[in-house]
Coordinates of C-alpha atoms and ligand atoms in Angstrom, one line a residue:
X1 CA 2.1 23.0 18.2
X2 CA -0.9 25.0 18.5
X3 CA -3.8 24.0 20.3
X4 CA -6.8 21.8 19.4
X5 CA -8.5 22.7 22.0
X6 CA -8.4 26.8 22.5
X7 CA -10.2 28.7 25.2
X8 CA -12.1 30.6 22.3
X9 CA -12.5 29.5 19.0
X10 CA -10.0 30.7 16.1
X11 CA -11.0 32.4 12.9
X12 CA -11.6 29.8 9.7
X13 CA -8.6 31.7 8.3
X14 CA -6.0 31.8 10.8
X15 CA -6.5 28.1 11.0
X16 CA -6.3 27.3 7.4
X17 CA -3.5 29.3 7.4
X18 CA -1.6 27.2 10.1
X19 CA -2.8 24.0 8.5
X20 CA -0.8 25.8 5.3
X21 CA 2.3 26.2 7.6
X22 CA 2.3 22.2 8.8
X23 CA 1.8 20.8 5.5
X24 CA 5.1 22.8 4.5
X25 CA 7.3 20.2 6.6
X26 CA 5.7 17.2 4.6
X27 CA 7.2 16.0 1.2
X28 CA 5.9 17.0 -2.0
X29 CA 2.4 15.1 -2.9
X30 CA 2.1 16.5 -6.2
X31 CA 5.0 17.2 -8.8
X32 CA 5.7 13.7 -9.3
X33 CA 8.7 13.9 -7.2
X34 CA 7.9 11.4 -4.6
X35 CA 7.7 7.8 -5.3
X36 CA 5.9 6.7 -2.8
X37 CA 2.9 7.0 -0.5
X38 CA 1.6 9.1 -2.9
X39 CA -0.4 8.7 -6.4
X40 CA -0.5 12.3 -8.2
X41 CA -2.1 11.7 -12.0
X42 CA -1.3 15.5 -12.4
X43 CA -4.8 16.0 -13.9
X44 CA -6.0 19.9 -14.0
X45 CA -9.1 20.5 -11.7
X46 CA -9.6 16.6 -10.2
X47 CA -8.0 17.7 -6.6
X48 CA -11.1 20.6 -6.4
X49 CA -13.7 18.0 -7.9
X50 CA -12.6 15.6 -5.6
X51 CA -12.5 17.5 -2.6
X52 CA -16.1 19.6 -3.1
X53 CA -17.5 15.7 -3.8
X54 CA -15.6 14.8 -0.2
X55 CA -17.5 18.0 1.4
X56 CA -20.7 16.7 -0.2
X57 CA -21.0 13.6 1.7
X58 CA -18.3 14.2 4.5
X59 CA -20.8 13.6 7.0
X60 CA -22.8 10.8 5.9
X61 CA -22.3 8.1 8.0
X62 CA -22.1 4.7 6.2
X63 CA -23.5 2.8 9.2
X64 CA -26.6 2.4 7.7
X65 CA -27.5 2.3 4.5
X66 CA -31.5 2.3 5.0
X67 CA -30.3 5.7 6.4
X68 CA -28.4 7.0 3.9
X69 CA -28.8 5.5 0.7
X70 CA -26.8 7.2 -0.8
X71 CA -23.8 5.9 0.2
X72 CA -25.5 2.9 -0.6
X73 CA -25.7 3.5 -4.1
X74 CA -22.3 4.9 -4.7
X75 CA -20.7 1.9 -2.9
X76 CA -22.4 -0.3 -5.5
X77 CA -21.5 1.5 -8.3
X78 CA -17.5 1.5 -7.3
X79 CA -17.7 -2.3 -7.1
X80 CA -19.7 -2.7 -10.6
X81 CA -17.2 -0.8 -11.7
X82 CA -14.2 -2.5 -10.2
X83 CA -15.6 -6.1 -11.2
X84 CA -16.3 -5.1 -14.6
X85 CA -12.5 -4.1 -14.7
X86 CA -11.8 -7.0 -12.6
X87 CA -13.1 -10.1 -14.8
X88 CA -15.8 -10.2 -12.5
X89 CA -19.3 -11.8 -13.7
X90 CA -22.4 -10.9 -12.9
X91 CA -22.1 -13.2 -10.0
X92 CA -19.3 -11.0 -8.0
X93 CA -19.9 -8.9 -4.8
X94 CA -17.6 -6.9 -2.8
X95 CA -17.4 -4.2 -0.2
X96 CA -15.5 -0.8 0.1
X97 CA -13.0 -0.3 2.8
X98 CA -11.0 1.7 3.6
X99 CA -7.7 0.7 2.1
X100 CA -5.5 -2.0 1.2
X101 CA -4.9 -3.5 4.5
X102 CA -8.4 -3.1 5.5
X103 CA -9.5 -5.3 2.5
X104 CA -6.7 -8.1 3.3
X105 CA -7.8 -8.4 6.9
X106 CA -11.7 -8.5 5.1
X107 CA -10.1 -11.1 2.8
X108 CA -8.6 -13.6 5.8
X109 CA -11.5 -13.1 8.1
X110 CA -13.6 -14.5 5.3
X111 CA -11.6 -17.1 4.5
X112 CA -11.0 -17.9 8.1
X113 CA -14.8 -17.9 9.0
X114 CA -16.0 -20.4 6.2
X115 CA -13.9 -22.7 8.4
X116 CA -14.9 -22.4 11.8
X117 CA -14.6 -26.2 12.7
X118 CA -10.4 -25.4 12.6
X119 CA -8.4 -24.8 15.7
X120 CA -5.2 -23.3 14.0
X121 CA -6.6 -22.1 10.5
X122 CA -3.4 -21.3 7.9
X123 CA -2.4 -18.6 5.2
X124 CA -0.5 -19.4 3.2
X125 CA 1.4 -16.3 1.1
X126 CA 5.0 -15.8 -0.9
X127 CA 7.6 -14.1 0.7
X128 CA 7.3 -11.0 -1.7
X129 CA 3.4 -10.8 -0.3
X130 CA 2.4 -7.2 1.6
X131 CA 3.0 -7.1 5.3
X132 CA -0.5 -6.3 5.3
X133 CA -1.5 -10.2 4.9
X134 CA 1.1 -10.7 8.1
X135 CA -0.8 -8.0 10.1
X136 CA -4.0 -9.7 9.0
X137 CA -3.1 -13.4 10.4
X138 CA -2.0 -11.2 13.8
X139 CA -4.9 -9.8 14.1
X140 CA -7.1 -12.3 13.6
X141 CA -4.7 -15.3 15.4
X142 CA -4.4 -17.3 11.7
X143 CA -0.7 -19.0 11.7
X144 CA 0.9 -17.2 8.6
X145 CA 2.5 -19.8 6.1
X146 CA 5.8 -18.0 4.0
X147 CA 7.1 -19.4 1.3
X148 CA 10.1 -18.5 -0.3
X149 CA 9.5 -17.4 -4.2
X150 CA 11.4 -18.8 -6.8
X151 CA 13.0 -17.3 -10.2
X152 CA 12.2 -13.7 -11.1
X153 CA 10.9 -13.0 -7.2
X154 CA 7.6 -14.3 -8.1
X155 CA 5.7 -17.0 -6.0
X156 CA 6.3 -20.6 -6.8
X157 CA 3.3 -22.4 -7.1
X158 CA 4.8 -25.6 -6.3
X159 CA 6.3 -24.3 -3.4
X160 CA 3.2 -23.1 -2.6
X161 CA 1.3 -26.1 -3.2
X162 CA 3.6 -27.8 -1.0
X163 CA 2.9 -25.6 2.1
X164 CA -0.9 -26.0 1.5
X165 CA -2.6 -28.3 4.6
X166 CA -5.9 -29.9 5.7
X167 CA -6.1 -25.9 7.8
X168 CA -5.3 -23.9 5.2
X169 CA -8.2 -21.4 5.1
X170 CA -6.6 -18.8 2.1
X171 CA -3.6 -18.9 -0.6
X172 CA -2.6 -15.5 -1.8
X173 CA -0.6 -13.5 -4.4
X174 CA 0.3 -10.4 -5.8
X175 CA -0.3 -8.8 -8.7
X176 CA 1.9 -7.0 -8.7
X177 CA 4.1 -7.1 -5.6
X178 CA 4.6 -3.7 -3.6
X179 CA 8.8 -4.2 -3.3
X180 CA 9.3 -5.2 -7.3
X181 CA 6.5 -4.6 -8.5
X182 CA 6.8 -8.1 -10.4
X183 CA 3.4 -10.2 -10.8
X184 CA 3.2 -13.5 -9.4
X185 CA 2.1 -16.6 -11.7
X186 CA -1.6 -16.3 -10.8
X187 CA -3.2 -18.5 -12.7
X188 CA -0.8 -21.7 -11.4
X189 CA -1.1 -20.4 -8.1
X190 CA -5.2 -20.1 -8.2
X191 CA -4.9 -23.8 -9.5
X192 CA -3.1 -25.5 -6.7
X193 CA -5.6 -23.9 -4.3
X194 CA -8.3 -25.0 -6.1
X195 CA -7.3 -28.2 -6.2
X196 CA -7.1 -28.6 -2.8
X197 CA -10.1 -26.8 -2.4
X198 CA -8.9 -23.5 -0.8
X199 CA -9.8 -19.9 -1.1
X200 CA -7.0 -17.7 -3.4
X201 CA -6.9 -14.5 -2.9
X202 CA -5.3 -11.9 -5.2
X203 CA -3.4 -9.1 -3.9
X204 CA -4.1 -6.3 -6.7
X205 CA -4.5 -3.6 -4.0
X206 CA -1.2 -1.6 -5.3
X207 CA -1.6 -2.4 -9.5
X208 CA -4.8 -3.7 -9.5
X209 CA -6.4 -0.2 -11.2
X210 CA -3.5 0.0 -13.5
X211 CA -2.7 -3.7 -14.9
X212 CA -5.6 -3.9 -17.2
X213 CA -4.8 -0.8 -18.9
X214 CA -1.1 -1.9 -19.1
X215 CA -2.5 -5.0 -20.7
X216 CA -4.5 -3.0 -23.3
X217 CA -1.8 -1.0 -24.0
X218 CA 0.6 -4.0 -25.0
X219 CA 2.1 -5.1 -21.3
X220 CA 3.2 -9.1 -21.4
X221 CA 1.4 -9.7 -17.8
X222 CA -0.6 -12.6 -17.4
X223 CA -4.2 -13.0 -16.5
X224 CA -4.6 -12.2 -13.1
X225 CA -8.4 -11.4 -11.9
X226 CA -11.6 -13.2 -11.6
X227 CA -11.4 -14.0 -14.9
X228 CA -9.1 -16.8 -13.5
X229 CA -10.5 -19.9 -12.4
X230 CA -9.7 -20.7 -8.9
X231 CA -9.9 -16.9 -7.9
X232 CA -12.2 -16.3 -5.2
X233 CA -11.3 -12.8 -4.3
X234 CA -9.7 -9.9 -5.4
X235 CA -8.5 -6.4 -3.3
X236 CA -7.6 -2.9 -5.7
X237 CA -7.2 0.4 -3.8
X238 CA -8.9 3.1 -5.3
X239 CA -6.6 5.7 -3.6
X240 CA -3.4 4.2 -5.5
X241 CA -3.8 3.9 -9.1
X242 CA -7.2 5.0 -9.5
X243 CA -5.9 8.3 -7.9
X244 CA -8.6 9.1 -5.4
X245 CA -8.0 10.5 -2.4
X246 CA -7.0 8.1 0.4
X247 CA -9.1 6.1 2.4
X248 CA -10.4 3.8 -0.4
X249 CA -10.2 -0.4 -1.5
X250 CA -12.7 -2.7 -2.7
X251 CA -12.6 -6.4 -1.9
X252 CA -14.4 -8.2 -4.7
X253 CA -15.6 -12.0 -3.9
X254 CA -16.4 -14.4 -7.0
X255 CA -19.4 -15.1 -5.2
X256 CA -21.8 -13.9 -2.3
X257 CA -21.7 -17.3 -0.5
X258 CA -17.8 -16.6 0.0
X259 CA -18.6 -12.6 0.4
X260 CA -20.9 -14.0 3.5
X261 CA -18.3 -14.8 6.5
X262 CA -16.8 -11.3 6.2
X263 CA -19.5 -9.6 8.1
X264 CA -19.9 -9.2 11.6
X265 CA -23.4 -9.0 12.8
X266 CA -23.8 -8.8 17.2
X267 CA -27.7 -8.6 18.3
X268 CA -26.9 -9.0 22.2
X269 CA -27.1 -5.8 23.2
X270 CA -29.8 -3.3 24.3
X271 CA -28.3 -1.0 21.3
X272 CA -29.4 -1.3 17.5
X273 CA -28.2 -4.4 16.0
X274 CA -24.6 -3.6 14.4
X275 CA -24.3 -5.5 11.2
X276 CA -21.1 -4.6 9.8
X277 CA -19.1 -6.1 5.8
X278 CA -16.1 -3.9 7.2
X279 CA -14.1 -3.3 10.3
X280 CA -15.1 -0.2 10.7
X281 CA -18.7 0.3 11.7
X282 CA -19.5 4.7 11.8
X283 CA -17.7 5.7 8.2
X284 CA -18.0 8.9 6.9
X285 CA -19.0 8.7 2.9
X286 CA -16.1 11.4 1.9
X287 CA -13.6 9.3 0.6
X288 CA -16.5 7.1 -1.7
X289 CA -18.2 10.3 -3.0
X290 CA -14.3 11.5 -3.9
X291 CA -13.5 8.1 -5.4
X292 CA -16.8 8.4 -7.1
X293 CA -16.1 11.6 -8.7
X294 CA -12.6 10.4 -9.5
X295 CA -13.7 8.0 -11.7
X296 CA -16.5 9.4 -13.3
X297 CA -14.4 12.6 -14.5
X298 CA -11.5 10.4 -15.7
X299 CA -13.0 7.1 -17.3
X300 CA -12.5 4.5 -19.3
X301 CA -10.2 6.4 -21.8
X302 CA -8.3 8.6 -19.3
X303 CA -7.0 5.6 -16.8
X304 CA -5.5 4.3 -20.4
X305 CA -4.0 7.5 -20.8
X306 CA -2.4 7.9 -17.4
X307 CA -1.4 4.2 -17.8
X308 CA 0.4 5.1 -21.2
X309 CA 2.5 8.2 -19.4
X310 CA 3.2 6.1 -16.7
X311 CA 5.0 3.1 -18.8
X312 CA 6.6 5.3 -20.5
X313 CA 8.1 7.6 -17.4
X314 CA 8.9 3.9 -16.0
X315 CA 10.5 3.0 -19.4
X316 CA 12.6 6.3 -18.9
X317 CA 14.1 5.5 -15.3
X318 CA 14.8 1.8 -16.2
X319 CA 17.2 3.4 -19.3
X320 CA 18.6 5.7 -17.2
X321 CA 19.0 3.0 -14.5
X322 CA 20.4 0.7 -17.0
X323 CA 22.6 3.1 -18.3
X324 CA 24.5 4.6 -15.2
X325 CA 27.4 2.6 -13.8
X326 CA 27.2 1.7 -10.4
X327 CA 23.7 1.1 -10.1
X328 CA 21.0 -1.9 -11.5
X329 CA 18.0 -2.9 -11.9
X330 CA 16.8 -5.2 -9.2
X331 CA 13.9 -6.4 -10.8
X332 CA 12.2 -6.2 -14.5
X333 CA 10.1 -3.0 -14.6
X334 CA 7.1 -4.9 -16.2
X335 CA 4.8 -2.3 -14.4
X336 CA 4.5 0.6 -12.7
X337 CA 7.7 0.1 -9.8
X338 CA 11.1 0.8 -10.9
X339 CA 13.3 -1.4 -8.3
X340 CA 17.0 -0.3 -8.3
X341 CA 20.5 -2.2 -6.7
X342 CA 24.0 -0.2 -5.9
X343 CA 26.8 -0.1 -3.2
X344 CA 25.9 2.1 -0.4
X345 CA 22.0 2.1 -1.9
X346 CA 20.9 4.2 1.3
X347 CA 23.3 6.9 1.0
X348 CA 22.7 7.0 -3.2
X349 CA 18.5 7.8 -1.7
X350 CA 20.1 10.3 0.5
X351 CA 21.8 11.9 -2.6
X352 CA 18.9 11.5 -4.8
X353 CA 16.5 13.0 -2.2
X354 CA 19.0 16.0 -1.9
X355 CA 18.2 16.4 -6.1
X356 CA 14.6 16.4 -5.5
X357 CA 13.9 12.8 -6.5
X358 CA 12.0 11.4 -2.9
X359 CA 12.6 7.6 -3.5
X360 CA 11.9 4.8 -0.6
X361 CA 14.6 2.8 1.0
X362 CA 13.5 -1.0 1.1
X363 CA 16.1 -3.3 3.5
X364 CA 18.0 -6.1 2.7
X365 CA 15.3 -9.5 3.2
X366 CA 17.5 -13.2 3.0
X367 CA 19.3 -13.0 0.0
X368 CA 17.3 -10.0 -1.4
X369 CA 19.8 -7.2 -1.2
X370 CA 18.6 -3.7 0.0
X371 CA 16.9 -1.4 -2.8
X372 CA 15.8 1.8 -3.6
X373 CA 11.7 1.7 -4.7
X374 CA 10.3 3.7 -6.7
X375 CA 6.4 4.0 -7.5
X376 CA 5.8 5.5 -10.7
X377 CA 2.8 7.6 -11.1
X378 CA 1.2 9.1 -14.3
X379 CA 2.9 13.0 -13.1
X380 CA 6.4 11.5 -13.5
X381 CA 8.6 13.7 -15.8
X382 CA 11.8 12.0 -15.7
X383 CA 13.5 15.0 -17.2
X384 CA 16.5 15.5 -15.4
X385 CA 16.5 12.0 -13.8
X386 CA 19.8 10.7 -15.9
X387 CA 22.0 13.3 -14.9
X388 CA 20.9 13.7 -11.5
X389 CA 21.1 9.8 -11.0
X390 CA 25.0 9.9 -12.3
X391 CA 25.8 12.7 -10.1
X392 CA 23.9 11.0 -7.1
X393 CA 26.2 7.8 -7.7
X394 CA 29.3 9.8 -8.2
X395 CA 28.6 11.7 -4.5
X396 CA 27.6 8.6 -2.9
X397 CA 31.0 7.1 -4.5
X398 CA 32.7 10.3 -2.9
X399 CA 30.7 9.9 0.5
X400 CA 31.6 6.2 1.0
X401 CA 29.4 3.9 3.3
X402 CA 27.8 6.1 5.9
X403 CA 29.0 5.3 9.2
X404 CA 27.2 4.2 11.5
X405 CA 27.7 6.2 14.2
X406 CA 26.2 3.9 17.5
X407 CA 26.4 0.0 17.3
X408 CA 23.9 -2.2 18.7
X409 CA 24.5 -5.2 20.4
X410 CA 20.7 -5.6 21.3
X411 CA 18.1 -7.8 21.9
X412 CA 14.3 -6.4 21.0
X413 CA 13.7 -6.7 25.3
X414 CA 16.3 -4.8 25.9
X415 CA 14.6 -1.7 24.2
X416 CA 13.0 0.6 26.5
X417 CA 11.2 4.1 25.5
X418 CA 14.8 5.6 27.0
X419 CA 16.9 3.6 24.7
X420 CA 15.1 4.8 21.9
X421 CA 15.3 8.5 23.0
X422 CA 18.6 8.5 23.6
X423 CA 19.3 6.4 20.5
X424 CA 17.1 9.1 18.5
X425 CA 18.8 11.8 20.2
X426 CA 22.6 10.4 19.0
X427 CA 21.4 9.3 15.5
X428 CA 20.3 12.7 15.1
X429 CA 16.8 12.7 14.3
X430 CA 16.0 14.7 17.9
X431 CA 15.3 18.0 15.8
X432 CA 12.7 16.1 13.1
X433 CA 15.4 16.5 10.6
X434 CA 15.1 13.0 8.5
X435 CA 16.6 14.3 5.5
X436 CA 20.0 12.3 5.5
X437 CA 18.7 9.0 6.7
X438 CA 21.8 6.9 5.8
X439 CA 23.6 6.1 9.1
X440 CA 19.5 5.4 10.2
X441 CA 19.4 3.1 7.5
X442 CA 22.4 1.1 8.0
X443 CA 21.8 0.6 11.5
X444 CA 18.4 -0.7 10.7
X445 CA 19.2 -3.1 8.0
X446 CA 22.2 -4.5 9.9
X447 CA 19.4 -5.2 12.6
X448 CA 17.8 -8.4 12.8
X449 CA 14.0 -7.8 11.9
X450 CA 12.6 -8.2 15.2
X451 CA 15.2 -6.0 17.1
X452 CA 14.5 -3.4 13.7
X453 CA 10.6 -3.9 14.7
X454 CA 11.1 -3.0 18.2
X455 CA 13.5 0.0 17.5
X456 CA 11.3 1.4 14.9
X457 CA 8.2 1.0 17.1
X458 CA 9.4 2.5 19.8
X459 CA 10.7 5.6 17.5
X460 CA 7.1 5.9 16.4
X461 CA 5.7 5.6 20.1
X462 CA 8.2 8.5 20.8
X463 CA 7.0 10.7 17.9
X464 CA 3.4 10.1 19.5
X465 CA 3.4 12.1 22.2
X466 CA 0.8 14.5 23.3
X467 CA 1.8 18.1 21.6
X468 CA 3.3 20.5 24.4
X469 CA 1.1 23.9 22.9
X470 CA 2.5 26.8 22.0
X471 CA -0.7 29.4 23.0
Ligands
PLP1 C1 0.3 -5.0 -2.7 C2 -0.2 -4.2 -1.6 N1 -1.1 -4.7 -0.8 C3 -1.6 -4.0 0.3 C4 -1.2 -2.8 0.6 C5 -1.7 -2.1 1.8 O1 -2.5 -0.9 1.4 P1 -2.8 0.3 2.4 O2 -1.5 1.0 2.7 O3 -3.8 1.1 1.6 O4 -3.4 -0.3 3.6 C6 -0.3 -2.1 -0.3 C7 0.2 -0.8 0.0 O5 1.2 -0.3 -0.6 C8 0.3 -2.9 -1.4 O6 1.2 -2.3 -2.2

């Protein structure tokens, strides 16, 4: 690696040039090829607009908005913008953060501060709910209530209702849900919180900019915003569906008086007096200016358009899906993910990566089987996807199960940073070569989750190492 810290500085285009040269290693972001991480809405021109708005206001810092208004002002016209889409009223509030799990976090604290008398404050969330909300009650020390869903891997509100206690602080669901991408029965599920009184938060980080204009275009999803009663907040990432560049969510609150626990203010120190609605305090205003400019050049009319190609490159993979023997749908492709089942399902992404089609391996959970994800974005051509999908079962039938080629009889305290390396080392993945991840995945999924936490964690403490330099 080179050095980030040379004796002499290196010309602007020598370094651009080797920033060109690392971001050859990475998978495609744009091509609609890779179905996930990224959102590409193949648009002509946005990537430049967004990046000379970034540039514009890279260095503003969002501290302090008496400084730099604006920041200010672009931050309130983002959440106008998002309420409006949001079945907000002119009552509703929100912040920007800086991305999904940001604005969960944003969304518990809240929750968890309009209670302070409680000594073991609850959330309670359907199994299907983000990881995010589970990093959120870590963080925060709030004891994280999961409840199994019911038909159609959507929450069950009775279920639900039935884990609901006198320290329940928030009840939350998805719309829709990251792994199926199915939407969970809001509006019953707003209702037994507000009966008892509790905050419900809706999960609309990942669909949350794309739902409405499925709606509009037709979509059977039910309501699922503020429009809802017994909503009190809402979380959609700009940087998914709304195609901005990363490092962008809003959390939307019904009202202020529930906005008013989420910020952190501290006056007892010698220093200015940090008043703070996200976690972050210094924030540079790139990623809002971007978002801004994202929105503004593509509108109203041209979300519904992306929405349209979308549906109907999701409506293309679910035939094909449905189609090929050997493989299934896991879950109904009523938005934007396309969820599929098969024999050998990590070796069939194996062989679909080697055709080009970068899909994401999701592990067996209980009696959910392990899948193959994909998130559809409005660049998708399916073109090709049939064939390659037949001849990607056909080599995976030819393949067989991939073999796992250590076996673990471990418990997560038995993993040390060696164990991992040497692990690494006989799995293969010593050279950074993760393009047949098969074995990798087997081992993994036949791990119980928290040996497969403490494996994976120290595989990404291994990758973290300072960079030996090469000049
Ligand atoms: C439903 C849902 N919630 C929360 C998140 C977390 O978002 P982020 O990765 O931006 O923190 C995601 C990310 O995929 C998501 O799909």
């Amino acid at each position: 690696m080179v050095d980030a810290l040379p004796g002499t500085g290196v010309p602007a285009e020598q370094i651009l040039e080797e920033l060109r040269a690392l971001r050859r290693a990475d998978l495609p972001t744009h091509g609609g090829r890779l179905f996930a991480y990224v959102y590409d809405p193949a648009l002509d021109g946005l990537d430049e607009l967004a990046e000379a708005a970034h540039a514009i206001s890279a260095h503003v810092n969002g501290l302090d908005p008496t400084a730099f208004p604006s920041l200010l002002a672009m931050e309130n016209a983002l959440v106008a913008a998002a309420a409006r889409l949001l079945g907000g009223d002119d009552q509703a509030v929100g912040s920007v953060t800086s991305g999904g799990t940001e604005s969960l976090i944003l969304a518990v604290k809240a929750a968890r501060d309009s209670r302070p008398e409680l000594t073991t404050p609850r959330l309670v969330v359907p199994s299907t709910a983000h990881a995010a909300f589970a990093k959120a009650a870590h963080y925060l020390r709030v004891a994280l209530d999961v409840v199994p869903v019911g038909a159609g891997l959507r929450a069950d509100p009775s279920a639900m209702a039935a884990a609901i206690t006198g320290d329940t602080v928030l009840v939350a669901g998805s719309a829709p849900s990251y792994a199926h991408g199915v939407v969970d029965p809001i509006p019953e599920l707003a209702a037994v919180a507000a009966e008892r009184g509790v905050r419900f938060h809706v999960d609309a980080c990942f669909g949350g900019w794309v739902l409405p204009f499925l709606r509009r275009l037709g979509a059977e999803l039910p309501p699922f915003d503020l429009s809802v009663p017994g909503v009190t907040s809402i979380s959609v990432d700009l940087h998914k569906y709304a195609y901005a560049p990363k490092g962008v969510s809003i959390l939307l609150h019904r009202t202020e008086r529930l906005r008013l626990p989420q910020y952190f203010a501290y006056a007892g120190w010698p220093g200015y007096t940090m008043v703070n609605p996200i976690v972050s305090s210094t924030r540079s205003g790139g990623p809002i200016a971007a978002a801004l400019a994202t929105l503004r050049h593509i509108g109203d009319d041209g979300y519904l358009e992306l929405a349209r190609r979308t549906r109907e490159a999701v409506t293309t993979l679910s035939a094909a899906v449905e189609k090929t023997d050997g493989v299934r749908l896991f879950a109904p492709p009523e938005t934007t993910v396309v969820c599929i089942t098969a024999e050998n399902v990590f070796v069939l992404a194996d062989e679909l990566a080697a055709r080009g089609w970068h899909t994401q391996p999701q592990m067996s959970f209980g009696d959910i089987p392990a899948t193959i994800h994909l998130t559809v974005t409005a660049s998708v051509d399916p073109t090709g996807f049939a064939a390659d999908l037949a001849e990607a079962v056909a080599a995976t039938a030819t393949r067989g199960p991939a073999a796992p080629t250590v076996s673990l009889s471990l418990t997560p305290d038995m993993v040390t940073p060696d164990l991992v390396a040497g692990l690494a080392e006989g799995l293969g993945l010593g050279g950074g070569d993760f393009s047949r991840m098969a074995a990798v995945n087997e081992l993994l999924d036949a791990a119980p989750p928290a040996l497969r936490e403490a494996l994976l964690t120290g595989f990404l403490s291994l990758l973290q190492r300072p960079a030996t330099t090469t000049e």
